[in-house]
CSV table of C-alpha atoms and ligand atoms in Angstrom, one decimal:
chain,number,residue,atom,x,y,z
A,1,UNK,CA,-3.6,-27.3,-7.9
A,2,UNK,CA,-3.6,-23.5,-7.4
A,3,UNK,CA,-4.9,-21.2,-10.2
A,4,UNK,CA,-3.6,-17.7,-10.0
A,5,UNK,CA,-4.3,-14.4,-11.8
A,6,UNK,CA,-1.2,-12.3,-12.4
A,7,UNK,CA,-2.0,-8.6,-13.0
A,8,UNK,CA,1.0,-6.8,-14.6
A,9,UNK,CA,0.8,-3.0,-14.2
A,10,UNK,CA,4.5,-2.1,-15.1
A,11,UNK,CA,7.6,-1.2,-13.1
A,12,UNK,CA,11.3,-1.8,-13.5
A,13,UNK,CA,10.9,-5.6,-13.5
A,14,UNK,CA,9.6,-5.7,-17.1
A,15,UNK,CA,11.6,-2.7,-18.4
A,16,UNK,CA,14.5,-2.5,-20.8
A,17,UNK,CA,17.3,0.0,-21.2
A,18,UNK,CA,16.4,2.7,-23.8
A,19,UNK,CA,18.3,5.9,-24.7
A,20,UNK,CA,16.0,7.8,-22.3
A,21,UNK,CA,16.5,5.4,-19.4
A,22,UNK,CA,14.6,2.3,-18.3
A,23,UNK,CA,11.1,2.0,-19.9
A,24,UNK,CA,8.4,-0.7,-19.9
A,25,UNK,CA,8.3,-3.2,-22.9
A,26,UNK,CA,4.9,-4.6,-23.7
A,27,UNK,CA,4.7,-8.4,-23.9
A,28,UNK,CA,8.2,-9.1,-22.4
A,29,UNK,CA,7.3,-10.0,-18.9
A,30,UNK,CA,4.4,-12.4,-19.5
A,31,UNK,CA,6.7,-14.4,-21.8
A,32,UNK,CA,9.4,-14.5,-19.2
A,33,UNK,CA,7.0,-15.8,-16.5
A,34,UNK,CA,6.8,-19.1,-18.4
A,35,UNK,CA,10.3,-19.8,-17.1
A,36,UNK,CA,8.8,-20.0,-13.5
A,37,UNK,CA,6.3,-22.7,-14.5
A,38,UNK,CA,6.1,-25.6,-12.0
A,39,UNK,CA,3.8,-28.4,-11.1
A,40,UNK,CA,0.8,-27.6,-8.9
A,41,UNK,CA,0.3,-24.0,-10.0
A,42,UNK,CA,-1.0,-22.4,-13.2
A,43,UNK,CA,-1.7,-18.8,-14.0
A,44,UNK,CA,-3.3,-16.4,-16.4
A,45,UNK,CA,-1.7,-13.0,-17.0
A,46,UNK,CA,-3.4,-9.7,-17.6
A,47,UNK,CA,-1.0,-7.2,-19.0
A,48,UNK,CA,-2.5,-3.7,-18.9
A,49,UNK,CA,-2.4,-1.8,-22.2
A,50,UNK,CA,-0.5,1.1,-20.6
A,51,UNK,CA,2.4,-0.3,-18.7
A,52,UNK,CA,3.6,2.4,-16.3
A,53,UNK,CA,6.4,3.5,-14.2
A,54,UNK,CA,4.6,3.3,-10.9
A,55,UNK,CA,5.3,7.0,-10.2
A,56,UNK,CA,2.5,7.6,-12.7
A,57,UNK,CA,-0.1,5.6,-10.7
A,58,UNK,CA,-3.5,7.3,-10.4
A,59,UNK,CA,-6.8,6.6,-8.6
A,60,UNK,CA,-8.1,5.3,-11.9
A,61,UNK,CA,-5.4,2.7,-12.1
A,62,UNK,CA,-6.3,1.6,-8.5
A,63,UNK,CA,-10.0,1.5,-9.4
A,64,UNK,CA,-9.2,-0.8,-12.4
A,65,UNK,CA,-7.0,-3.1,-10.3
A,66,UNK,CA,-9.6,-3.4,-7.5
A,67,UNK,CA,-12.4,-4.0,-10.1
A,68,UNK,CA,-10.3,-6.7,-11.9
A,69,UNK,CA,-9.6,-8.6,-8.7
A,70,UNK,CA,-13.2,-8.3,-7.6
A,71,UNK,CA,-14.5,-9.6,-11.0
A,72,UNK,CA,-12.0,-12.5,-11.0
A,73,UNK,CA,-12.3,-13.2,-7.3
A,74,UNK,CA,-14.3,-16.5,-7.4
A,75,UNK,CA,-12.4,-17.9,-10.4
A,76,UNK,CA,-8.9,-17.8,-8.9
A,77,UNK,CA,-7.2,-19.1,-5.8
A,78,UNK,CA,-4.8,-16.2,-5.4
A,79,UNK,CA,-3.6,-13.0,-7.1
A,80,UNK,CA,-0.2,-11.5,-7.9
A,81,UNK,CA,0.2,-7.9,-8.8
A,82,UNK,CA,3.3,-6.9,-10.6
A,83,UNK,CA,4.1,-3.3,-9.9
A,84,UNK,CA,6.9,-0.7,-9.8
A,85,UNK,CA,8.5,-0.3,-6.4
A,86,UNK,CA,8.1,3.5,-6.1
A,87,UNK,CA,4.4,3.4,-5.2
A,88,UNK,CA,4.0,-0.3,-4.5
A,89,UNK,CA,3.2,0.3,-0.8
A,90,UNK,CA,0.5,2.8,-1.8
A,91,UNK,CA,-1.1,0.3,-4.1
A,92,UNK,CA,-0.8,-2.6,-1.6
A,93,UNK,CA,-2.5,-0.3,1.0
A,94,UNK,CA,-5.3,0.6,-1.3
A,95,UNK,CA,-6.0,-3.0,-2.1
A,96,UNK,CA,-5.9,-3.9,1.7
A,97,UNK,CA,-8.6,-1.3,2.4
A,98,UNK,CA,-10.6,-1.9,-0.8
A,99,UNK,CA,-10.9,-5.7,-0.6
A,100,UNK,CA,-13.1,-6.3,2.5
A,101,UNK,CA,-13.2,-9.8,4.1
A,102,UNK,CA,-10.5,-11.0,1.8
A,103,UNK,CA,-10.1,-14.7,2.0
A,104,UNK,CA,-7.5,-15.3,-0.6
A,105,UNK,CA,-3.9,-14.1,-1.0
A,106,UNK,CA,-3.2,-10.9,-3.0
A,107,UNK,CA,0.6,-10.5,-3.3
A,108,UNK,CA,2.3,-7.5,-4.9
A,109,UNK,CA,5.8,-7.6,-6.1
A,110,UNK,CA,8.3,-6.1,-8.6
A,111,UNK,CA,12.1,-5.7,-8.6
A,112,UNK,CA,14.9,-3.2,-8.3
A,113,UNK,CA,16.7,-4.5,-11.3
A,114,UNK,CA,14.8,-5.5,-14.5
A,115,UNK,CA,14.6,-9.1,-15.7
A,116,UNK,CA,16.8,-8.2,-18.6
A,117,UNK,CA,19.7,-7.6,-16.2
A,118,UNK,CA,21.7,-10.7,-15.4
A,119,UNK,CA,21.6,-10.0,-11.6
A,120,UNK,CA,17.8,-9.2,-11.5
A,121,UNK,CA,16.1,-9.7,-8.2
A,122,UNK,CA,12.8,-10.1,-10.1
A,123,UNK,CA,13.0,-13.9,-10.6
A,124,UNK,CA,13.2,-14.5,-6.9
A,125,UNK,CA,10.6,-11.9,-6.0
A,126,UNK,CA,8.1,-13.2,-8.4
A,127,UNK,CA,8.9,-16.8,-7.4
A,128,UNK,CA,8.2,-15.9,-3.7
A,129,UNK,CA,5.1,-14.0,-4.7
A,130,UNK,CA,3.7,-17.0,-6.6
A,131,UNK,CA,4.5,-19.3,-3.6
A,132,UNK,CA,2.8,-17.0,-1.2
A,133,UNK,CA,-0.2,-16.6,-3.5
A,134,UNK,CA,-0.7,-20.4,-3.3
A,135,UNK,CA,-1.2,-20.3,0.5
A,136,UNK,CA,-4.9,-20.7,0.7
A,137,UNK,CA,-5.0,-19.6,4.4
A,138,UNK,CA,-3.2,-16.3,3.7
A,139,UNK,CA,-6.1,-13.8,3.7
A,140,UNK,CA,-3.9,-10.8,3.2
A,141,UNK,CA,-2.7,-8.2,0.8
A,142,UNK,CA,1.1,-8.6,1.1
A,143,UNK,CA,4.3,-7.4,-0.5
A,144,UNK,CA,6.8,-10.1,-1.4
A,145,UNK,CA,10.3,-8.6,-1.8
A,146,UNK,CA,13.8,-9.7,-1.1
A,147,UNK,CA,12.8,-12.9,0.8
A,148,UNK,CA,10.3,-11.3,3.1
A,149,UNK,CA,6.6,-11.2,3.0
A,150,UNK,CA,5.2,-7.9,4.5
A,151,UNK,CA,1.6,-7.0,5.3
A,152,UNK,CA,0.8,-4.6,2.5
A,153,UNK,CA,-0.8,-1.9,4.7
A,154,UNK,CA,2.3,-1.9,6.9
A,155,UNK,CA,4.9,-1.9,4.2
A,156,UNK,CA,7.1,1.0,3.0
A,157,UNK,CA,9.7,1.4,0.3
A,158,UNK,CA,12.8,2.2,2.5
A,159,UNK,CA,15.7,1.8,0.0
A,160,UNK,CA,16.1,2.8,-3.6
A,161,UNK,CA,19.5,1.3,-4.0
A,162,UNK,CA,19.6,-2.1,-2.3
A,163,UNK,CA,17.6,-5.2,-3.1
A,164,UNK,CA,16.1,-5.0,0.4
A,165,UNK,CA,13.7,-2.3,-0.8
A,166,UNK,CA,10.8,-2.8,1.6
A,167,UNK,CA,10.3,-3.0,5.3
A,168,UNK,CA,7.3,-2.8,7.7
A,169,UNK,CA,8.8,-0.7,10.5
A,170,UNK,CA,5.9,-1.2,13.0
A,171,UNK,CA,5.0,-4.8,12.2
A,172,UNK,CA,6.8,-8.1,11.9
A,173,UNK,CA,7.0,-9.9,8.5
A,174,UNK,CA,4.3,-12.4,7.6
A,175,UNK,CA,7.0,-14.8,6.3
A,176,UNK,CA,10.7,-15.0,5.6
A,177,UNK,CA,12.4,-17.1,2.9
A,178,UNK,CA,15.7,-18.8,3.1
A,179,UNK,CA,16.2,-22.2,1.6
A,180,UNK,CA,13.0,-23.0,3.4
A,181,UNK,CA,9.9,-20.8,3.6
A,182,UNK,CA,9.2,-19.7,7.2
A,183,UNK,CA,5.5,-18.8,7.3
A,184,UNK,CA,4.5,-16.8,10.4
A,185,UNK,CA,0.9,-18.2,10.3
A,186,UNK,CA,0.1,-17.0,13.8
A,187,UNK,CA,0.3,-13.4,12.5
A,188,UNK,CA,-2.0,-13.9,9.6
A,189,UNK,CA,-5.4,-12.4,9.7
A,190,UNK,CA,-8.5,-14.6,9.7
A,191,UNK,CA,-11.2,-12.9,7.7
A,192,UNK,CA,-14.8,-14.0,7.9
A,193,UNK,CA,-17.9,-12.6,6.2
A,194,UNK,CA,-18.7,-12.1,2.6
A,195,UNK,CA,-16.0,-10.7,0.3
A,196,UNK,CA,-16.8,-7.2,-1.0
A,197,UNK,CA,-14.8,-4.6,-2.9
A,198,UNK,CA,-15.0,-0.9,-2.5
A,199,UNK,CA,-13.9,1.1,-5.6
A,200,UNK,CA,-11.7,4.1,-4.9
A,201,UNK,CA,-13.1,7.4,-6.2
A,202,UNK,CA,-11.2,10.6,-6.9
A,203,UNK,CA,-10.9,12.6,-3.6
A,204,UNK,CA,-9.0,15.8,-2.8
A,205,UNK,CA,-6.5,14.6,-0.2
A,206,UNK,CA,-3.6,16.9,0.6
A,207,UNK,CA,-0.5,16.4,2.6
A,208,UNK,CA,1.9,18.7,4.5
A,209,UNK,CA,5.3,17.8,5.9
A,210,UNK,CA,5.9,20.1,8.9
A,211,UNK,CA,9.3,21.9,8.9
A,212,UNK,CA,10.6,24.4,11.4
A,213,UNK,CA,9.8,27.9,10.3
A,214,UNK,CA,6.8,29.2,8.5
A,215,UNK,CA,5.5,25.8,7.3
A,216,UNK,CA,3.0,25.2,10.1
A,217,UNK,CA,1.2,28.5,9.5
A,218,UNK,CA,1.4,28.0,5.7
A,219,UNK,CA,-0.3,24.6,6.0
A,220,UNK,CA,-3.0,26.1,8.3
A,221,UNK,CA,-3.7,28.9,5.8
A,222,UNK,CA,-3.8,26.4,2.9
A,223,UNK,CA,-6.4,24.2,4.7
A,224,UNK,CA,-8.6,27.2,5.7
A,225,UNK,CA,-8.5,28.7,2.2
A,226,UNK,CA,-9.4,25.7,0.2
A,227,UNK,CA,-11.0,22.9,2.2
A,228,UNK,CA,-10.0,19.6,0.8
A,229,UNK,CA,-11.8,16.3,1.6
A,230,UNK,CA,-8.9,15.1,3.7
A,231,UNK,CA,-5.5,16.2,4.8
A,232,UNK,CA,-2.4,14.4,6.2
A,233,UNK,CA,-0.2,16.4,8.4
A,234,UNK,CA,3.3,14.9,9.1
A,235,UNK,CA,4.1,16.2,12.6
A,236,UNK,CA,7.2,15.6,14.7
A,237,UNK,CA,7.9,12.6,17.0
A,238,UNK,CA,4.8,11.4,18.8
A,239,UNK,CA,2.6,13.8,16.9
A,240,UNK,CA,3.9,17.1,18.2
A,241,UNK,CA,3.5,20.5,16.5
A,242,UNK,CA,4.2,24.1,17.5
A,243,UNK,CA,1.2,25.9,18.9
A,244,UNK,CA,0.9,28.0,15.8
A,245,UNK,CA,-2.4,29.9,15.7
A,246,UNK,CA,-2.7,29.8,11.9
A,247,UNK,CA,-2.2,26.0,11.9
A,248,UNK,CA,-4.7,25.3,14.6
A,249,UNK,CA,-7.2,27.8,13.1
A,250,UNK,CA,-6.8,26.2,9.7
A,251,UNK,CA,-7.5,22.7,11.1
A,252,UNK,CA,-10.5,24.0,13.1
A,253,UNK,CA,-12.0,25.7,10.0
A,254,UNK,CA,-11.3,22.8,7.7
A,255,UNK,CA,-12.7,20.2,10.2
A,256,UNK,CA,-15.8,22.3,10.7
A,257,UNK,CA,-16.3,22.3,6.9
A,258,UNK,CA,-16.1,18.5,6.8
A,259,UNK,CA,-12.4,17.9,6.0
A,260,UNK,CA,-10.9,14.9,7.8
A,261,UNK,CA,-7.4,16.0,9.1
A,262,UNK,CA,-5.0,13.3,10.1
A,263,UNK,CA,-2.0,13.7,12.3
A,264,UNK,CA,0.9,11.4,11.3
A,265,UNK,CA,4.4,11.1,12.6
A,266,UNK,CA,7.4,12.0,10.4
A,267,UNK,CA,9.3,9.2,12.1
A,268,UNK,CA,9.9,6.0,10.1
A,269,UNK,CA,9.1,4.0,13.3
A,270,UNK,CA,6.8,4.7,16.2
A,271,UNK,CA,3.4,6.3,16.6
A,272,UNK,CA,1.4,9.5,17.2
A,273,UNK,CA,0.5,9.3,20.9
A,274,UNK,CA,-1.8,12.1,21.8
A,275,UNK,CA,-1.1,13.1,25.4
A,276,UNK,CA,2.4,11.8,25.5
A,277,UNK,CA,3.5,15.5,25.2
A,278,UNK,CA,1.6,18.7,25.8
A,279,UNK,CA,2.7,19.6,22.3
A,280,UNK,CA,0.5,16.9,20.8
A,281,UNK,CA,-2.8,18.2,22.4
A,282,UNK,CA,-3.6,21.3,20.4
A,283,UNK,CA,-3.8,19.4,17.1
A,284,UNK,CA,-6.2,16.9,18.6
A,285,UNK,CA,-8.3,19.7,20.2
A,286,UNK,CA,-8.5,21.5,16.8
A,287,UNK,CA,-10.0,18.3,15.3
A,288,UNK,CA,-7.2,16.3,13.8
A,289,UNK,CA,-7.5,12.5,14.2
A,290,UNK,CA,-4.4,10.4,15.1
A,291,UNK,CA,-2.9,7.9,12.6
A,292,UNK,CA,-1.3,6.0,15.5
A,293,UNK,CA,1.5,3.9,14.0
A,294,UNK,CA,0.0,3.7,10.5
A,295,UNK,CA,2.3,4.2,7.5
A,296,UNK,CA,1.6,7.3,5.4
A,297,UNK,CA,0.7,5.0,2.6
A,298,UNK,CA,-1.9,3.2,4.8
A,299,UNK,CA,-3.2,6.5,6.1
A,300,UNK,CA,-3.8,7.9,2.6
A,301,UNK,CA,-5.4,4.6,1.4
A,302,UNK,CA,-7.6,4.3,4.5
A,303,UNK,CA,-8.8,7.9,4.1
A,304,UNK,CA,-9.4,7.5,0.4
A,305,UNK,CA,-11.5,4.3,0.8
A,306,UNK,CA,-13.5,5.7,3.7
A,307,UNK,CA,-14.2,8.9,1.7
A,308,UNK,CA,-15.1,6.7,-1.3
A,309,UNK,CA,-17.9,5.1,0.6
A,310,UNK,CA,-19.8,8.4,1.1
A,311,UNK,CA,-19.6,8.4,4.9
A,312,UNK,CA,-20.0,11.6,6.9
A,313,UNK,CA,-16.8,13.3,8.2
A,314,UNK,CA,-17.8,12.2,11.8
A,315,UNK,CA,-18.2,8.5,10.7
A,316,UNK,CA,-14.8,8.7,8.9
A,317,UNK,CA,-13.1,10.1,11.9
A,318,UNK,CA,-14.5,7.3,14.1
A,319,UNK,CA,-13.6,4.6,11.5
A,320,UNK,CA,-10.1,6.0,11.0
A,321,UNK,CA,-9.1,5.0,14.5
A,322,UNK,CA,-10.4,1.4,14.3
A,323,UNK,CA,-8.2,-1.4,12.9
A,324,UNK,CA,-9.5,-2.6,9.5
A,325,UNK,CA,-6.7,-4.6,7.9
A,326,UNK,CA,-4.0,-4.9,10.5
A,327,UNK,CA,-2.7,-1.4,9.7
A,328,UNK,CA,-2.6,0.0,13.2
A,329,UNK,CA,-1.4,-1.1,16.6
A,330,UNK,CA,-4.2,-0.6,19.2
A,331,UNK,CA,-3.5,-1.3,22.9
B,401,LIG,N1,10.4,3.7,-11.1
B,401,LIG,C1,10.1,2.3,-11.0
B,401,LIG,C2,8.7,2.1,-10.8
B,401,LIG,O1,8.2,2.3,-9.7
B,401,LIG,C3,11.0,1.7,-9.9
B,401,LIG,C4,10.8,0.2,-9.8
B,401,LIG,O2,9.9,-0.4,-10.3
B,401,LIG,O3,11.7,-0.3,-9.0
B,401,LIG,O4,7.9,1.8,-11.7
């Protein structure tokens, strides 16, 4: 018998049509979940008092979610987070970096169409999430969506119109579901050591998406003028940027002042590979650390959780390049 805790944060799945568009309806989703009852599994549901469209997610919501899972960790066999799709991959990444030595499944899901819609994908998504949360050897935070189970810190929302809303472009799925469930157990992480949760704290993390033209210089000036705790720079291809003095000077100044600057690729697939091109060297020399093939969601979450532990900038830069939750390919 598996005992699960279902944490309902909001999202399309539990929304209804209103004159202003889809909006969450308190109490509706927990009642509907009773229709999925089956032998061998039981659950408790926590419905948060403020159900949100996930575009409104904050660090405080994440802190609450991490604290609630940590408090309930010993009492349940697995956890299901019900969440809007817009920021689901961000939340899954935060959970992956906040829950250290996780030895139980934590599955996040939602839907593209609400349960009130006759063709809602929510039933199947929650059904798959519950089945995954009953796998006691799944020591992962994962997203269950449209018949795939994806590592949470590798997943991205890739489609806002089809049911196949998520993908993990740089990592294979942890399971696929047809009539049978195809669990890819050889890919699952084996965590040892004592479970421990790190609560995310407010941090000033900025991001800049490089565009041809004046953007590189503008980003550099922004960093130099107002040093944040961390910054994500979305560069081209394998981590390439123009050799723009204001950009490099901004990164140097911010890094010297303790800001952790991360170089991420704008490409949906592939990695920053420092040294592949001469154009990737200046950023590294100025002090930016490479995100490798991490997703933007994972990079933000990893930086946030490292900053939340009170480490020095040098310790964070070193830890950022190491694999923690299966988020990066190291060769
Ligand atoms: N805007 C919704 C949300 O993220 C989208 C969804 O759940 O599919 O809350």
